[in-house]
Amino acid sequence: MVRPELDQSYSNNGRRTGGVPKCCSYKRTTVIICFINIVVALYVFQNLYTSLYSYSYQHSHTAVTYTPDQIKKMEESMRIRKQSEPRKLIEIVKKLKKKLDRREDKVELPQPLKQNLTNEIIELLRGLNSGANTTLQHEAVERWRRQKLKEAKRVIRGKASNSSILPVEAGMLAKVLEFNWAELSSEIGLWIPVNVINNVHDDKPEGEDDFDDIIAGRRLPPECNAELHTDYGGHAVKWGLTHHKDSAYECCQACLDQAKNARPDEKKCNIWVYCPAEEGCHSPDIYQHKLEECWLKYAEEPKVTFKDTYSENYRRNHPNAPMVVPWVSGVISS
C-alpha cells in the first residue's frame, strides 16, 4: 500500500510543529514596512516637485514685462531724481560731520587764562584808531586769533621758549581758538557787528555824513544819534522787558512816537536803548536782558552809564559782564 503524503512540518529536532506554515515572519514584516515607507516618500517628493514646477511656470507667465520705451523712461526718471538731490548741501553736511568728528569734547579754559585773553583783546581794540569801523575791528581780532593759534601750536611742539603761554595750557588754547572760537567770543562778550556792503547807486546829498557802523535794520535818521556799545541811564518811560522791537530803527522810532504823543503829565522819551545781541545784553540789575529789548528813557541831562568796554574792575565785581558793552543807544536831538 502506498502511504498517503502527510502535510506535516517538523522542527529541526524532528518534532512536528503543526500543519500550517508561518507566512508572516519578522523579516517579511520589516521588508513590507520599508517598502511602504519608500512608496510614501516617493509620492511626497513627486508632489513637491510638481508644486514647485507649477509655481515657477505660473510666475514666469505672470511676470510684468516692460517695453524698451518704458525702460528708457524709468532710467530717465532715476537720472533726474539723482540730479535733483541737494549735492551741495550733502557735501556741506559731510564736511561739517568730519569737522565735528575731529573735534573732541568742548574744552573749558581756566578763568585766569580766559581773563588774560580778554585783556589782550581789549588792548587790541583800544589800540585801533578811533575811526576804525567794524570791518577793521573784525580783521584785527582775526589776525590776533591766528597769531595766538600759531604761538600755541609752537609751544606744543616745544619751539617757543619765550612765549607767555604755559605748556600745560597750550593744548587747550589751541583747540579753543581753532574749533570753539565762536563759543569763547560769546563767553567773553566779544560782539562786533558785521559791515554790510551794498552796491547801490549813491544818491546821498552832498555834505551828509556817512554812518560808519552799520546796524541791522533800516537806516536810522540823524536825530536818533545812534551809538554802538553804549548804554545810557535815565527814568524808564517804556519798560524794555516787555517792549521788544525788531531793529534799532524801530526802537528809536518808538521813542520819537512816544515823545510826540505823550500827554502833558507824562515824561517824553529822549533816550532809547536797544539790545541787538542774540545772547542777550548785560546790565547791572537783577534782570536777564534778551535780544530785541527796547528801553525808552528820559533824563534832563543824559549821561552815559557804559561806553565801549566794561572795565576790568567792573567785570571783577560782576562776573557775568562781557568784555564789550553790547547795547546800542542814542539821545534824541531836540
PDB file of N, CA, C and O in Angstrom, residues 30-70:
ATOM      1  N   THR A  30       9.283  43.412   8.273  1.00  0.00           N
ATOM      2  CA  THR A  30      10.197  44.567   8.165  1.00  0.00           C
ATOM      3  C   THR A  30      10.351  45.007   6.714  1.00  0.00           C
ATOM      4  O   THR A  30      10.341  46.199   6.393  1.00  0.00           O
ATOM      5  N   VAL A  31      10.482  44.045   5.812  1.00  0.00           N
ATOM      6  CA  VAL A  31      10.620  44.372   4.394  1.00  0.00           C
ATOM      7  C   VAL A  31       9.392  45.075   3.875  1.00  0.00           C
ATOM      8  O   VAL A  31       9.464  46.057   3.114  1.00  0.00           O
ATOM      9  N   ILE A  32       8.234  44.628   4.297  1.00  0.00           N
ATOM     10  CA  ILE A  32       6.977  45.238   3.822  1.00  0.00           C
ATOM     11  C   ILE A  32       6.863  46.683   4.302  1.00  0.00           C
ATOM     12  O   ILE A  32       6.487  47.592   3.558  1.00  0.00           O
ATOM     13  N   ILE A  33       7.188  46.918   5.579  1.00  0.00           N
ATOM     14  CA  ILE A  33       7.094  48.283   6.134  1.00  0.00           C
ATOM     15  C   ILE A  33       8.071  49.224   5.430  1.00  0.00           C
ATOM     16  O   ILE A  33       7.736  50.366   5.084  1.00  0.00           O
ATOM     17  N   CYS A  34       9.272  48.782   5.180  1.00  0.00           N
ATOM     18  CA  CYS A  34      10.249  49.608   4.467  1.00  0.00           C
ATOM     19  C   CYS A  34       9.774  49.930   3.054  1.00  0.00           C
ATOM     20  O   CYS A  34       9.940  51.057   2.556  1.00  0.00           O
ATOM     21  N   PHE A  35       9.193  48.958   2.409  1.00  0.00           N
ATOM     22  CA  PHE A  35       8.692  49.179   1.057  1.00  0.00           C
ATOM     23  C   PHE A  35       7.599  50.236   1.058  1.00  0.00           C
ATOM     24  O   PHE A  35       7.553  51.119   0.187  1.00  0.00           O
ATOM     25  N   ILE A  36       6.698  50.130   2.044  1.00  0.00           N
ATOM     26  CA  ILE A  36       5.610  51.121   2.136  1.00  0.00           C
ATOM     27  C   ILE A  36       6.169  52.517   2.376  1.00  0.00           C
ATOM     28  O   ILE A  36       5.720  53.507   1.790  1.00  0.00           O
ATOM     29  N   ASN A  37       7.186  52.648   3.237  1.00  0.00           N
ATOM     30  CA  ASN A  37       7.798  53.959   3.507  1.00  0.00           C
ATOM     31  C   ASN A  37       8.429  54.549   2.254  1.00  0.00           C
ATOM     32  O   ASN A  37       8.352  55.759   1.993  1.00  0.00           O
ATOM     33  N   ILE A  38       9.096  53.725   1.475  1.00  0.00           N
ATOM     34  CA  ILE A  38       9.716  54.203   0.241  1.00  0.00           C
ATOM     35  C   ILE A  38       8.671  54.729  -0.729  1.00  0.00           C
ATOM     36  O   ILE A  38       8.838  55.766  -1.374  1.00  0.00           O
ATOM     37  N   VAL A  39       7.544  53.973  -0.831  1.00  0.00           N
ATOM     38  CA  VAL A  39       6.470  54.406  -1.733  1.00  0.00           C
ATOM     39  C   VAL A  39       5.895  55.754  -1.293  1.00  0.00           C
ATOM     40  O   VAL A  39       5.661  56.660  -2.105  1.00  0.00           O
ATOM     41  N   VAL A  40       5.680  55.922   0.021  1.00  0.00           N
ATOM     42  CA  VAL A  40       5.129  57.188   0.536  1.00  0.00           C
ATOM     43  C   VAL A  40       6.102  58.340   0.292  1.00  0.00           C
ATOM     44  O   VAL A  40       5.707  59.446  -0.105  1.00  0.00           O
ATOM     45  N   ALA A  41       7.408  58.097   0.521  1.00  0.00           N
ATOM     46  CA  ALA A  41       8.410  59.154   0.310  1.00  0.00           C
ATOM     47  C   ALA A  41       8.460  59.576  -1.150  1.00  0.00           C
ATOM     48  O   ALA A  41       8.545  60.778  -1.470  1.00  0.00           O
ATOM     49  N   LEU A  42       8.413  58.594  -2.064  1.00  0.00           N
ATOM     50  CA  LEU A  42       8.409  58.933  -3.484  1.00  0.00           C
ATOM     51  C   LEU A  42       7.184  59.743  -3.866  1.00  0.00           C
ATOM     52  O   LEU A  42       7.247  60.691  -4.670  1.00  0.00           O
ATOM     53  N   TYR A  43       6.055  59.428  -3.258  1.00  0.00           N
ATOM     54  CA  TYR A  43       4.813  60.151  -3.541  1.00  0.00           C
ATOM     55  C   TYR A  43       4.911  61.606  -3.061  1.00  0.00           C
ATOM     56  O   TYR A  43       4.512  62.545  -3.774  1.00  0.00           O
ATOM     57  N   VAL A  44       5.497  61.781  -1.870  1.00  0.00           N
ATOM     58  CA  VAL A  44       5.652  63.142  -1.331  1.00  0.00           C
ATOM     59  C   VAL A  44       6.608  63.961  -2.187  1.00  0.00           C
ATOM     60  O   VAL A  44       6.352  65.128  -2.521  1.00  0.00           O
ATOM     61  N   PHE A  45       7.736  63.359  -2.585  1.00  0.00           N
ATOM     62  CA  PHE A  45       8.687  64.061  -3.438  1.00  0.00           C
ATOM     63  C   PHE A  45       8.081  64.445  -4.766  1.00  0.00           C
ATOM     64  O   PHE A  45       8.343  65.527  -5.311  1.00  0.00           O
ATOM     65  N   GLN A  46       7.269  63.578  -5.310  1.00  0.00           N
ATOM     66  CA  GLN A  46       6.626  63.885  -6.586  1.00  0.00           C
ATOM     67  C   GLN A  46       5.681  65.076  -6.462  1.00  0.00           C
ATOM     68  O   GLN A  46       5.652  65.963  -7.320  1.00  0.00           O
ATOM     69  N   ASN A  47       4.918  65.140  -5.343  1.00  0.00           N
ATOM     70  CA  ASN A  47       4.005  66.270  -5.142  1.00  0.00           C
ATOM     71  C   ASN A  47       4.756  67.584  -4.968  1.00  0.00           C
ATOM     72  O   ASN A  47       4.349  68.638  -5.505  1.00  0.00           O
ATOM     73  N   LEU A  48       5.855  67.542  -4.212  1.00  0.00           N
ATOM     74  CA  LEU A  48       6.657  68.757  -4.027  1.00  0.00           C
ATOM     75  C   LEU A  48       7.236  69.249  -5.342  1.00  0.00           C
ATOM     76  O   LEU A  48       7.215  70.449  -5.650  1.00  0.00           O
ATOM     77  N   TYR A  49       7.773  68.355  -6.128  1.00  0.00           N
ATOM     78  CA  TYR A  49       8.357  68.743  -7.408  1.00  0.00           C
ATOM     79  C   TYR A  49       7.306  69.331  -8.339  1.00  0.00           C
ATOM     80  O   TYR A  49       7.532  70.328  -9.023  1.00  0.00           O
ATOM     81  N   THR A  50       6.132  68.736  -8.322  1.00  0.00           N
ATOM     82  CA  THR A  50       5.046  69.216  -9.183  1.00  0.00           C
ATOM     83  C   THR A  50       4.607  70.621  -8.783  1.00  0.00           C
ATOM     84  O   THR A  50       4.366  71.483  -9.631  1.00  0.00           O
ATOM     85  N   SER A  51       4.492  70.885  -7.453  1.00  0.00           N
ATOM     86  CA  SER A  51       4.050  72.200  -6.980  1.00  0.00           C
ATOM     87  C   SER A  51       5.091  73.274  -7.310  1.00  0.00           C
ATOM     88  O   SER A  51       4.745  74.374  -7.736  1.00  0.00           O
ATOM     89  N   LEU A  52       6.384  72.966  -7.123  1.00  0.00           N
ATOM     90  CA  LEU A  52       7.429  73.934  -7.443  1.00  0.00           C
ATOM     91  C   LEU A  52       7.468  74.237  -8.931  1.00  0.00           C
ATOM     92  O   LEU A  52       7.629  75.394  -9.353  1.00  0.00           O
ATOM     93  N   TYR A  53       7.336  73.266  -9.719  1.00  0.00           N
ATOM     94  CA  TYR A  53       7.358  73.463 -11.170  1.00  0.00           C
ATOM     95  C   TYR A  53       6.177  74.317 -11.618  1.00  0.00           C
ATOM     96  O   TYR A  53       6.309  75.237 -12.429  1.00  0.00           O
ATOM     97  N   SER A  54       4.990  74.016 -11.067  1.00  0.00           N
ATOM     98  CA  SER A  54       3.805  74.774 -11.449  1.00  0.00           C
ATOM     99  C   SER A  54       3.906  76.222 -10.986  1.00  0.00           C
ATOM    100  O   SER A  54       3.494  77.146 -11.694  1.00  0.00           O
ATOM    101  N   TYR A  55       4.525  76.485  -9.764  1.00  0.00           N
ATOM    102  CA  TYR A  55       4.664  77.868  -9.269  1.00  0.00           C
ATOM    103  C   TYR A  55       5.616  78.682 -10.149  1.00  0.00           C
ATOM    104  O   TYR A  55       5.324  79.812 -10.537  1.00  0.00           O
ATOM    105  N   SER A  56       6.751  78.058 -10.503  1.00  0.00           N
ATOM    106  CA  SER A  56       7.706  78.772 -11.349  1.00  0.00           C
ATOM    107  C   SER A  56       7.128  79.006 -12.735  1.00  0.00           C
ATOM    108  O   SER A  56       7.367  80.048 -13.352  1.00  0.00           O
ATOM    109  N   TYR A  57       6.359  78.084 -13.195  1.00  0.00           N
ATOM    110  CA  TYR A  57       5.739  78.249 -14.505  1.00  0.00           C
ATOM    111  C   TYR A  57       4.728  79.396 -14.482  1.00  0.00           C
ATOM    112  O   TYR A  57       4.705  80.244 -15.364  1.00  0.00           O
ATOM    113  N   GLN A  58       3.882  79.418 -13.401  1.00  0.00           N
ATOM    114  CA  GLN A  58       2.884  80.478 -13.298  1.00  0.00           C
ATOM    115  C   GLN A  58       3.566  81.832 -13.111  1.00  0.00           C
ATOM    116  O   GLN A  58       3.147  82.840 -13.658  1.00  0.00           O
ATOM    117  N   HIS A  59       4.644  81.864 -12.295  1.00  0.00           N
ATOM    118  CA  HIS A  59       5.330  83.126 -12.040  1.00  0.00           C
ATOM    119  C   HIS A  59       5.954  83.678 -13.328  1.00  0.00           C
ATOM    120  O   HIS A  59       5.921  84.886 -13.582  1.00  0.00           O
ATOM    121  N   SER A  60       6.526  82.786 -14.133  1.00  0.00           N
ATOM    122  CA  SER A  60       7.129  83.247 -15.378  1.00  0.00           C
ATOM    123  C   SER A  60       6.090  83.783 -16.336  1.00  0.00           C
ATOM    124  O   SER A  60       6.366  84.694 -17.111  1.00  0.00           O
ATOM    125  N   HIS A  61       4.889  83.258 -16.237  1.00  0.00           N
ATOM    126  CA  HIS A  61       3.839  83.703 -17.145  1.00  0.00           C
ATOM    127  C   HIS A  61       3.156  84.957 -16.640  1.00  0.00           C
ATOM    128  O   HIS A  61       2.586  85.713 -17.422  1.00  0.00           O
ATOM    129  N   THR A  62       3.168  85.193 -15.283  1.00  0.00           N
ATOM    130  CA  THR A  62       2.506  86.372 -14.732  1.00  0.00           C
ATOM    131  C   THR A  62       3.479  87.528 -14.515  1.00  0.00           C
ATOM    132  O   THR A  62       3.078  88.589 -14.065  1.00  0.00           O
ATOM    133  N   ALA A  63       4.800  87.363 -14.732  1.00  0.00           N
ATOM    134  CA  ALA A  63       5.777  88.434 -14.538  1.00  0.00           C
ATOM    135  C   ALA A  63       5.500  89.566 -15.513  1.00  0.00           C
ATOM    136  O   ALA A  63       5.092  89.350 -16.659  1.00  0.00           O
ATOM    137  N   VAL A  64       5.725  90.832 -14.976  1.00  0.00           N
ATOM    138  CA  VAL A  64       5.471  92.005 -15.797  1.00  0.00           C
ATOM    139  C   VAL A  64       6.647  92.223 -16.746  1.00  0.00           C
ATOM    140  O   VAL A  64       7.804  92.219 -16.321  1.00  0.00           O
ATOM    141  N   THR A  65       6.362  92.441 -17.963  1.00  0.00           N
ATOM    142  CA  THR A  65       7.398  92.723 -18.955  1.00  0.00           C
ATOM    143  C   THR A  65       7.274  94.178 -19.390  1.00  0.00           C
ATOM    144  O   THR A  65       6.159  94.699 -19.537  1.00  0.00           O
ATOM    145  N   TYR A  66       8.415  94.846 -19.528  1.00  0.00           N
ATOM    146  CA  TYR A  66       8.436  96.253 -19.898  1.00  0.00           C
ATOM    147  C   TYR A  66       8.971  96.401 -21.313  1.00  0.00           C
ATOM    148  O   TYR A  66       9.888  95.698 -21.730  1.00  0.00           O
ATOM    149  N   THR A  67       8.393  97.374 -21.977  1.00  0.00           N
ATOM    150  CA  THR A  67       8.848  97.669 -23.328  1.00  0.00           C
ATOM    151  C   THR A  67      10.130  98.511 -23.257  1.00  0.00           C
ATOM    152  O   THR A  67      10.418  99.138 -22.224  1.00  0.00           O
ATOM    153  N   PRO A  68      10.907  98.539 -24.312  1.00  0.00           N
ATOM    154  CA  PRO A  68      12.126  99.377 -24.306  1.00  0.00           C
ATOM    155  C   PRO A  68      11.839 100.844 -24.003  1.00  0.00           C
ATOM    156  O   PRO A  68      12.634 101.519 -23.343  1.00  0.00           O
ATOM    157  N   ASP A  69      10.688 101.344 -24.450  1.00  0.00           N
ATOM    158  CA  ASP A  69      10.348 102.737 -24.186  1.00  0.00           C
ATOM    159  C   ASP A  69      10.100 102.961 -22.690  1.00  0.00           C
ATOM    160  O   ASP A  69      10.524 103.971 -22.117  1.00  0.00           O
ATOM    161  N   GLN A  70       9.417 101.998 -22.039  1.00  0.00           N
ATOM    162  CA  GLN A  70       9.172 102.116 -20.608  1.00  0.00           C
ATOM    163  C   GLN A  70      10.475 102.032 -19.811  1.00  0.00           C
ATOM    164  O   GLN A  70      10.687 102.762 -18.833  1.00  0.00           O
TER     165      GLN A  70
END
